Every structure is written in C-alpha cells, then in structure tokens.
Amino acid sequence: MPMTLGNAFIKNFLGKAPDWYKVAIIAFLIINPIVFFFVNPFIAGWLLVAEFIFTLAMALKCYPLQPGGLLAIQAIMIGMTSPDQVYHEIQMNLPVLLLLVFMVAGIYFMKELLLFIFTKILLGVRSKVLLSVAFCFAAAFLSAFLDALTVIAVIISVAVGFYAIYHKVVSGKGSNAQHDHTQDDQLNELTRENLEDYRAFLRSLLMHAGVGTALGGVTTMVGEPQNLVIASQAGWDFGEFIMRMLPVTLPVFFCGILTCVMVEKLKVFGYGSQLPDNVRQILVDFDNEQRKKRTKQDIAKLWIQGAIAVWLILGLALHVAEVGLIGLSVIILATAFTGVIEEHSMGKAFEEALPFTALLAVFFSIVAVIIDQELFAPIIDTVLHIEDSGTQLALFYVANGLLSMVSDNVFVGTVYINEVKTALVEGVINRDQFDLLAVAINTGTNLPSVATPNGQAAFLFLLTSALAPLIRLSYGRMVIMALPYTIVLAIVGFIGIIFFLEPLTAHFYDVGWITHHSGAMSDAVMSHGH
C-alpha cells in the first residue's frame, strides 16, 4: 500500500527516533501552552526545564538540538521569554560559543601530536589504576589553566584516534571512527567480548578525565566561565582566587583522586575494565608501523604542533585574548605550518563542534525562560534571609549544587553572585560574608554538578559527541559512572564549607595570603552587570 502524504509527514518528523519518543515531544508541545496560559507560568517554566532535560537524557535516541529547539521556539512564541532575552544570553556567553567554534577545531589540527603522546602513555602504563589516575590528574592540571571544554575536546580526539586504530585493523574500512554501528558485525579478528571490554575501557578513561576537568576547573579563576564572573565581581586576582578556594578544593582534589583509585580497584559503577591484550597488540603494532613510516615532514609536523601546544597553554594561562580567539590562532598556525590549505580539508575540523554550538544556543533559550519566569527566585530569597552564617553558607552550597545538576552551572553561578552582590550593596550582608558566599557559590556550581551531563558542559559535550554512541556512553550510564564522584565531591566539599572555610580564611587574612576587603568595596563589586 503506497504511503500517504500525511504518513510521510509523520515518518519524516524526527526521522528514525522511536515512535514513543515522537509522541512524547508532541505531547510536550501540546501541554506547555495549556499549563502556561491556564495553570501557572512558573509551573510551565519548570515543566519546560524538565522536558529539555528529558531531550538531553535521550540524546542517543535523537540529538537534542531538534526536540529541544522545538520546545525553545514554542516557549518564545507563547511568551515564556523573548527573542531579545535569548540574544542577550547568547551575547553574555559569546566567549563560550567562540571557544566551541574555534578551539575544538584547533585541537583537530593537533591530533597527530595528541595521538602520539597519549599512545605512548597508554602503552607505557600497564596498570589500569595508574593510567586512570594519570588521565584524571592530567585533565585536572590542564583544566586549572585551560577551559574544561578544551581539555575534554583533547581527550575525545585522542579516544576517537584509539577507536579508529582499532577499526582500521578489524574492519578493513580505514581509520574513520564515525562509521555506522553495523560495522561492528564485520569484526574478523577480535571477539565481541574484546569489543565490549575495549568500549568499557575507553568509557572509564573518558569519565575519569571528565571528572578531572571539574577537580581542576574549580581551583582557578580561568578554570570555568563562572569562576571568572565570580572573581571579577569579588575583585580577586588569580592568586587570591586560588587561596580562597583552597580550604575546599584541596581536600576535594585528594579525595577525588582517591575515588578514582577505589572505583578501579573495586571494579564498581562501570569501572575496572582492562585494555584487552589483543587490542593492546593492535595499538603496539600501529605505533611501530607509524614510527617506521614517519617521514621528515611528519616529524616536522610534530615539532610544529608541539610549539603550538606551548603557545596554547601560555596564551590561555596568561589570558592574552578570549579563549576562542586563541583557538582561531591555533587553527591558522597549525594549518599554515603543516600544509593544510584547501578549504575542504579544513571543513571536517568544524563538524564535531558546530552541532553542539547550536545546541548550546538553544540551551541559552531555556536559560532565558528561567530568568524571565524567575524560577530560581524563591530559593535565592529564602537562603539570603537566613541570619546564621554557617547555615547560610551550607544552604548556598547545597542550593547551587542542586540547581547546577539540572541547569547550566555558568548561569547558576552568575545569577547567585549577582544576587549576593546586590545584597552586599544594599547592606543585607557584610563584605566578609560576601567573600565566603562567593566561595560557596563557586564550589557549589563546580562540584555537585558532575552528577549529570547537563550540569557540566564538558560532560554534555562528551555525551553529544560522535564518540559517545561508538563506545555506548549514554546519559544514564554517565550518571551511574559519575555517582561515586558525585557523592564524594559533594560531601567533601560540604565538609570543607562547614568546617574549614571560615577558620582557614581567617588564618589566610592573618598571614597576608589574601586581602581583607572589609574597609571598602571594590569597583567590581559595586558595579552591576557582568
């Protein structure tokens, strides 16, 4: 029986997504206006947030851009927010978008160097525990000076390279890792068990690295975007920011590394898988083959990429320009000095990041709804009016943590620091309390947010990358694998806020390691906006 035009429209809607998923999205689009106009706009706002999180959770069924974008467009059309507010949010987050467009593409042109270095590490370290700690520590160290998205882009590039090497041997299809899943049926040398073990091995390394970006990103003012906002509002420089966070971040870091060791040793929550011997041999053979085939031009490329890597780290650490612009310089330098001059040769570098860039723009539309509908206002007002200092710190940390699990931590941090700054200017709190609350806000948005991919931009980028379906890394699996880290980081951070922050901050005042701002409020604190 020939397909009718109506059935064709239904078939085309969201393509190959399951029918139940299509029905769910249509139901959301029908329910939202009814709740907004006839029930309560506040409830409709939280319903929209929950629906958007659902689209993120089902990322392997359907890329979130399309269903999430439909929800965002409808929200604007019915008046939950305005195009101007969405554009304002995108303007405020333009550095993050530039980072995705240019920095991730820049990393693509350094993949030979990255694959060379990480292959040596992978083959040189036989212990899975030491290898996991190495990935976690390296990600933490780099994230203290680079943005977490940059670091996770590096790790993804390396993992894609490893997976490509594997399939080059077992499928005879070359080194393109972005293949159809049916290629798994073409395995002719390794067993299905080898494949599953290899996927589990890569998943665990990626999750350790992802958590590492949070451990390092919380420590410095350039580690995460919201850190920079908080530091500028508080008037802290690079060194003072580190010292103020130290009572919380230092114990969290060591406990995070200890958690990495324990989950690998105990082989729980999806960790503990070893690199199969057959796969290791493939990587060893590949490394030997590459070494024999490496020409003088190839060696020259590695040296050039190494020099560009030094420039990248120095440029980001010294913040000589916006991160995205430094990424653009990496693209120009790497392509110019390695002979990549054709337009079509450069296009692939942008394929990975641009869908996520579009998704992030949609995400900012949801953030605009959160602002216009004042979804966080009741929580903020309640916490600010608690008089006990310790209780207020604890609640700020918990409130920031919970909200960052379901929303963008950059947004949550920005909203909270602006509210606290307003309270300071109006005399509701004093400067010392403001400084302590700023620490609670920063650590609250960075640590418990590892619980979900939508809480950490680096996790969301990993979830929506081309690598995730290859290694079977779903939203639910990420939440489960992040759970031990979530518990440890959140609890240790809470203990640091309650027991260590105030006494150690007072000690740092006494020895002159941080500045006492109680006399006068800085221009940064007095000024409004961000």
XYZ file of C-alpha atoms in Angstrom:
530
model
C 0.000 0.000 0.000
C 1.556 3.365 -1.017
C 2.368 5.817 1.763
C 0.008 8.780 2.071
C 1.288 12.327 2.303
C 0.108 12.517 5.928
C 2.033 9.373 6.851
C 5.064 10.812 5.071
C 4.948 13.911 7.294
C 4.716 11.723 10.401
C 7.557 9.498 9.178
C 9.777 12.499 8.494
C 9.154 14.092 11.908
C 12.318 13.416 13.952
C 13.349 10.784 11.419
C 14.442 7.459 12.905
C 13.599 8.366 16.509
C 11.263 5.813 18.195
C 7.541 6.431 17.822
C 7.058 6.741 21.586
C 9.702 9.496 21.634
C 7.907 11.398 18.841
C 4.619 11.110 20.733
C 6.296 12.412 23.909
C 7.653 15.512 22.134
C 4.280 16.234 20.516
C 2.607 15.831 23.934
C 5.073 18.334 25.437
C 4.273 20.847 22.687
C 0.522 20.464 23.349
C 0.744 20.581 27.158
C 3.118 23.553 27.563
C 0.807 26.332 26.273
C -2.116 24.924 28.272
C -0.114 24.968 31.510
C 1.367 28.405 30.745
C -1.922 30.167 29.951
C -4.424 28.289 32.120
C -2.491 26.887 35.096
C 0.636 28.799 36.140
C 3.582 30.294 34.178
C 6.004 29.331 36.983
C 4.943 25.673 36.787
C 5.127 25.837 32.987
C 8.712 27.112 33.265
C 9.834 24.215 35.434
C 7.933 21.804 33.180
C 9.901 23.146 30.205
C 13.192 22.666 32.081
C 12.230 19.062 32.883
C 11.278 18.416 29.243
C 14.569 19.844 27.993
C 16.468 17.620 30.425
C 14.472 14.687 29.014
C 15.726 15.504 25.494
C 19.292 15.566 26.837
C 18.778 12.241 28.594
C 17.542 10.696 25.331
C 20.463 12.063 23.292
C 21.238 8.637 21.820
C 17.645 8.287 20.578
C 17.614 11.727 18.963
C 20.140 14.560 19.013
C 18.723 17.139 21.494
C 19.014 20.095 19.096
C 15.829 19.265 17.194
C 13.364 18.401 20.010
C 14.959 20.892 22.398
C 14.883 23.535 19.680
C 11.167 22.948 19.046
C 10.468 23.396 22.771
C 12.567 26.583 22.851
C 10.847 28.058 19.764
C 7.435 27.355 21.264
C 8.469 28.917 24.586
C 9.410 32.130 22.773
C 6.230 32.113 20.664
C 3.882 31.801 23.664
C 5.738 34.472 25.659
C 7.714 32.493 28.250
C 10.700 34.565 27.158
C 11.565 36.967 24.333
C 13.980 36.867 21.378
C 15.791 39.854 22.905
C 16.380 37.977 26.163
C 17.676 34.930 24.242
C 20.010 37.152 22.209
C 21.206 38.803 25.426
C 22.057 35.419 26.925
C 23.944 34.422 23.775
C 25.832 37.734 23.873
C 26.790 37.134 27.503
C 28.057 33.664 26.591
C 29.711 34.549 23.281
C 33.171 33.550 24.643
C 31.864 30.014 25.252
C 30.433 29.802 21.723
C 33.691 31.107 20.213
C 35.526 28.526 22.290
C 33.451 25.742 20.756
C 33.678 27.022 17.193
C 37.418 27.701 17.081
C 39.184 25.926 19.949
C 37.697 22.491 19.305
C 38.539 22.854 15.607
C 42.058 23.957 16.569
C 42.531 20.795 18.603
C 41.581 18.770 15.496
C 44.672 20.103 13.689
C 46.898 18.914 16.539
C 45.559 15.362 16.622
C 48.817 13.798 15.376
C 50.730 15.170 18.356
C 47.982 14.253 20.821
C 47.666 10.737 19.471
C 51.449 10.345 19.570
C 51.693 11.466 23.224
C 48.682 9.586 24.566
C 49.558 6.398 22.687
C 52.921 6.444 24.465
C 51.142 6.919 27.810
C 48.549 4.233 27.095
C 51.119 1.669 26.023
C 53.722 2.694 28.593
C 51.475 2.441 31.674
C 50.247 -1.156 32.083
C 48.409 -0.605 35.382
C 44.791 0.478 34.772
C 44.724 2.233 38.165
C 47.824 4.307 37.381
C 46.542 5.007 33.879
C 43.192 6.205 35.258
C 44.899 8.446 37.806
C 47.163 9.798 35.057
C 44.159 10.726 32.874
C 42.280 12.244 35.834
C 45.307 14.214 37.072
C 46.279 15.411 33.576
C 42.725 16.620 32.937
C 42.649 18.374 36.327
C 46.017 20.069 35.779
C 45.130 21.245 32.276
C 41.661 22.427 33.355
C 43.201 24.664 36.003
C 44.744 26.718 33.176
C 42.583 25.851 30.161
C 38.823 25.735 29.824
C 37.302 22.323 30.597
C 35.702 22.122 27.136
C 39.139 22.493 25.547
C 40.537 19.712 27.706
C 37.650 17.314 27.052
C 37.941 18.063 23.321
C 41.564 16.900 23.528
C 40.570 13.689 25.315
C 37.747 12.997 22.826
C 40.159 13.495 19.905
C 42.560 11.011 21.466
C 39.821 8.430 22.175
C 38.457 8.758 18.625
C 42.004 8.131 17.407
C 42.312 4.986 19.530
C 38.946 3.681 18.320
C 39.867 4.478 14.714
C 43.100 2.475 15.002
C 41.104 -0.485 16.303
C 38.603 -0.413 13.436
C 41.283 0.165 10.841
C 42.564 -3.292 11.691
C 39.373 -5.209 12.446
C 37.058 -3.881 9.727
C 39.395 -3.023 6.892
C 37.494 0.233 6.448
C 40.328 2.662 7.189
C 40.680 4.926 10.180
C 37.388 6.782 10.050
C 35.829 6.344 13.500
C 32.493 7.861 12.520
C 31.085 4.704 10.966
C 27.697 3.050 11.104
C 27.194 0.689 14.026
C 26.642 -2.185 11.582
C 30.412 -2.194 11.039
C 30.648 -3.993 14.357
C 29.322 -7.072 12.521
C 32.399 -7.022 10.295
C 34.832 -7.827 13.072
C 37.095 -10.557 11.766
C 39.948 -10.787 14.232
C 38.609 -9.881 17.659
C 35.679 -11.286 19.566
C 32.592 -9.403 20.704
C 33.963 -9.602 24.238
C 37.114 -7.794 23.147
C 34.999 -5.043 21.627
C 32.835 -4.602 24.730
C 35.891 -4.600 27.010
C 37.583 -2.015 24.815
C 34.493 0.197 24.883
C 34.286 -0.121 28.685
C 38.000 0.675 28.941
C 37.611 3.870 26.883
C 34.422 4.857 28.743
C 36.169 4.680 32.094
C 39.155 6.741 30.930
C 36.852 9.390 29.476
C 34.792 9.615 32.670
C 37.928 9.880 34.832
C 39.139 12.678 32.566
C 35.731 14.383 32.640
C 35.685 14.412 36.437
C 39.307 15.608 36.354
C 38.177 18.724 34.480
C 35.841 19.504 37.402
C 38.549 18.855 40.025
C 40.940 21.243 38.304
C 38.394 23.687 36.926
C 37.125 24.706 40.371
C 40.566 25.799 41.601
C 41.396 28.824 39.430
C 39.569 31.828 38.020
C 40.129 30.642 34.431
C 39.111 27.017 35.016
C 35.393 27.539 34.340
C 33.499 30.518 32.857
C 31.532 31.187 36.054
C 34.795 31.332 38.029
C 35.832 34.366 36.001
C 32.469 36.048 36.637
C 32.716 35.388 40.384
C 36.344 36.588 40.584
C 35.561 39.808 38.735
C 32.566 40.572 40.956
C 34.639 39.898 44.092
C 37.717 41.795 42.883
C 40.046 38.807 43.354
C 43.187 38.267 41.302
C 44.495 34.872 40.118
C 46.456 34.058 43.287
C 43.817 35.234 45.738
C 41.150 33.180 43.979
C 43.250 30.026 44.394
C 43.889 30.715 48.090
C 40.249 31.480 48.881
C 39.112 28.232 47.275
C 41.919 26.159 48.813
C 40.127 25.159 52.077
C 37.543 23.368 49.923
C 39.354 22.474 46.692
C 42.455 20.845 48.224
C 40.656 18.101 50.223
C 38.213 17.633 47.325
C 41.093 17.069 44.888
C 42.796 14.415 47.004
C 39.502 12.650 47.750
C 38.643 12.763 44.039
C 41.929 11.063 43.125
C 41.344 8.504 45.908
C 37.866 7.811 44.484
C 39.468 7.224 41.073
C 41.757 4.605 42.620
C 38.982 2.908 44.603
C 36.434 2.531 41.783
C 39.117 0.988 39.569
C 40.348 -1.404 42.246
C 36.838 -2.429 43.311
C 35.570 -2.529 39.699
C 32.272 -0.861 40.544
C 29.971 1.611 38.739
C 31.247 0.525 35.332
C 34.967 0.946 36.072
C 37.800 -1.550 36.213
C 37.802 -2.842 32.624
C 41.293 -3.602 31.338
C 42.652 -2.960 27.871
C 42.261 -6.334 26.089
C 45.584 -7.902 25.165
C 44.521 -8.272 21.523
C 43.658 -4.592 21.330
C 46.902 -3.607 23.063
C 48.793 -5.587 20.438
C 46.938 -3.732 17.694
C 47.958 -0.399 19.242
C 51.555 -1.571 19.669
C 51.705 -2.727 16.052
C 50.167 0.537 14.894
C 52.696 2.552 16.897
C 55.580 0.554 15.456
C 54.178 0.905 11.941
C 53.746 4.649 12.340
C 57.292 5.020 13.648
C 58.703 3.189 10.611
C 56.569 5.185 8.163
C 57.230 8.560 9.804
C 58.958 10.897 7.354
C 60.961 14.064 7.998
C 57.828 16.043 7.119
C 55.814 14.087 9.701
C 58.469 14.753 12.357
C 58.472 18.443 11.430
C 54.668 18.492 11.899
C 55.022 17.031 15.391
C 57.561 19.715 16.322
C 55.303 22.462 14.952
C 52.294 21.096 16.817
C 54.379 20.868 19.997
C 55.369 24.534 19.692
C 51.723 25.497 19.078
C 50.713 23.491 22.182
C 53.156 25.572 24.250
C 51.656 28.766 22.797
C 48.159 27.454 23.550
C 48.923 26.778 27.220
C 50.790 30.066 27.740
C 48.153 32.077 25.868
C 45.317 30.626 27.918
C 47.141 30.727 31.248
C 48.063 34.403 30.757
C 44.655 35.141 29.189
C 46.204 37.160 26.359
C 42.885 37.037 24.477
C 39.478 35.383 24.615
C 39.770 31.601 24.506
C 38.007 31.334 21.140
C 40.395 33.816 19.536
C 43.378 31.850 20.819
C 41.744 28.798 19.238
C 41.490 30.673 15.937
C 45.217 31.445 16.150
C 45.868 27.727 16.687
C 43.908 26.910 13.515
C 45.871 29.474 11.486
C 49.287 28.440 12.822
C 48.655 24.683 12.653
C 47.288 24.736 9.114
C 49.827 27.220 7.750
C 52.857 25.331 9.022
C 51.605 21.812 8.268
C 50.424 22.463 4.718
C 46.636 22.231 5.169
C 45.493 24.947 2.751
C 42.421 23.559 0.939
C 39.017 24.678 2.184
C 37.523 21.176 2.040
C 40.437 19.861 4.123
C 39.509 22.258 6.929
C 35.773 21.587 6.930
C 35.979 18.344 8.907
C 37.542 20.167 11.857
C 34.308 22.063 12.433
C 31.911 19.120 12.098
C 32.261 17.957 15.709
C 31.682 21.273 17.483
C 29.076 23.113 15.402
C 26.061 20.880 16.260
C 26.927 21.300 19.941
C 27.330 25.063 19.437
C 23.799 25.186 18.026
C 22.556 23.059 20.947
C 24.183 25.432 23.428
C 22.406 28.384 21.790
C 19.122 26.520 22.332
C 20.201 25.886 25.915
C 20.566 29.644 26.414
C 16.954 29.994 25.272
C 15.930 27.762 28.171
C 18.125 29.866 30.459
C 16.256 32.944 29.219
C 12.993 31.286 30.288
C 14.483 30.569 33.715
C 15.353 34.271 34.064
C 12.057 35.694 32.793
C 9.920 33.289 34.824
C 12.171 33.767 37.904
C 12.330 30.026 38.517
C 15.237 30.335 40.986
C 13.939 33.421 42.822
C 12.176 31.594 45.720
C 15.299 29.577 46.542
C 17.595 32.610 46.451
C 15.279 34.776 48.584
C 14.862 32.052 51.212
C 18.581 31.416 51.611
C 19.578 35.102 51.685
C 17.243 35.810 54.598
C 18.794 33.169 56.879
C 20.837 35.014 59.510
C 23.201 32.260 60.756
C 26.457 32.482 58.773
C 27.302 28.767 58.745
C 23.785 27.698 57.803
C 23.690 30.287 55.038
C 26.976 29.018 53.583
C 25.800 25.419 53.707
C 22.461 26.209 52.073
C 24.111 28.300 49.345
C 26.440 25.411 48.566
C 23.588 22.868 48.504
C 21.218 25.131 46.536
C 23.900 25.898 43.938
C 24.793 22.222 43.708
C 21.225 21.022 43.214
C 20.405 23.697 40.652
C 23.668 23.086 38.791
C 22.740 19.418 38.422
C 19.682 20.366 36.341
C 20.715 23.688 34.838
C 23.780 25.385 33.394
C 26.359 25.931 36.157
C 27.594 29.112 34.441
C 24.095 30.534 34.621
C 23.532 29.417 38.222
C 26.865 30.892 39.355
C 26.196 34.179 37.564
C 22.676 34.549 38.973
C 23.759 33.775 42.532
C 26.848 36.011 42.603
C 24.783 38.909 41.235
C 22.122 38.364 43.887
C 24.745 38.186 46.638
C 26.463 41.293 45.275
C 23.121 43.133 45.387
C 22.646 42.006 48.993
C 26.115 43.376 49.822
C 25.454 46.742 48.169
C 22.109 47.031 49.983
C 23.726 46.201 53.325
C 21.951 42.882 53.862
C 25.346 41.132 54.325
C 28.866 42.413 55.047
C 31.967 42.058 52.886
C 33.427 39.112 54.807
C 30.204 37.149 54.392
C 30.128 38.088 50.716
C 33.600 36.586 50.202
C 32.635 33.363 51.970
C 29.391 33.088 49.997
C 31.333 33.621 46.758
C 33.436 30.562 47.636
C 30.289 28.564 48.416
C 28.771 29.613 45.070
C 31.887 28.705 43.078
C 32.388 25.307 44.691
C 28.653 24.571 44.669
C 28.371 25.137 40.928
C 31.528 23.159 40.114
C 31.461 20.063 42.320
C 27.963 18.510 42.752
C 27.224 19.387 39.107
C 29.272 16.374 37.941
C 26.134 14.348 38.738
C 24.580 14.931 35.297
C 25.777 15.822 31.788
C 23.628 18.959 31.738
C 25.360 20.131 34.926
C 28.826 20.105 33.336
C 29.331 21.494 29.834
C 32.312 19.153 29.354
C 30.106 16.121 30.121
C 27.365 17.388 27.803
C 29.903 17.878 25.025
C 31.124 14.320 25.552
C 27.576 12.915 25.575
C 26.662 14.622 22.296
C 29.958 13.869 20.539
C 30.305 11.347 17.713
C 32.334 9.168 20.075
C 29.551 8.560 22.642
C 27.448 6.139 20.537
C 30.579 4.294 19.385
C 31.550 3.410 22.962
C 27.899 3.154 24.141
C 28.156 6.097 26.546
C 24.545 7.119 27.237
C 23.094 9.747 29.583
C 22.044 7.128 32.125
C 25.418 5.395 32.025
C 27.193 8.719 32.568
C 25.025 9.444 35.613
C 25.790 5.995 37.083
C 29.532 6.261 36.405
C 29.606 9.782 37.878
C 27.694 8.717 41.026
C 30.676 7.774 43.262
C 32.417 11.009 42.296
C 29.219 12.997 42.860
C 28.820 11.615 46.374
C 32.459 12.083 47.382
C 32.983 15.513 45.819
C 29.681 16.900 47.098
C 30.148 15.613 50.666
C 33.819 16.582 50.994
C 33.036 19.998 49.518
C 30.200 20.406 52.025
C 32.512 19.467 54.913
C 35.093 21.957 53.637
C 32.477 24.719 53.506
C 31.171 23.961 57.015
C 34.360 23.219 58.968
C 37.399 24.546 57.088
C 36.391 27.643 55.122
C 35.875 30.273 57.833
C 38.815 29.345 60.136
C 41.315 28.899 57.294
C 40.151 32.109 55.600
C 40.737 33.960 58.881
C 44.220 32.404 59.062
C 44.978 33.459 55.473
C 43.980 37.015 56.452
C 46.400 36.926 59.397
C 49.399 35.742 57.368
C 48.606 38.111 54.500
C 47.955 35.453 51.851
C 44.624 37.064 50.929
C 43.380 40.649 51.127
C 40.828 41.832 53.655
C 38.235 43.841 51.731
C 36.064 44.928 54.649
C 37.169 48.566 54.517
C 35.808 49.452 51.104
C 34.013 47.633 48.378
C 35.887 47.331 45.096
C 34.566 48.837 41.881
C 33.996 45.341 40.560
C 31.732 44.533 43.473
C 29.913 47.851 43.388
C 29.267 47.724 39.658
C 26.186 45.971 38.341
C 26.050 43.653 35.340
C 28.649 41.112 34.295
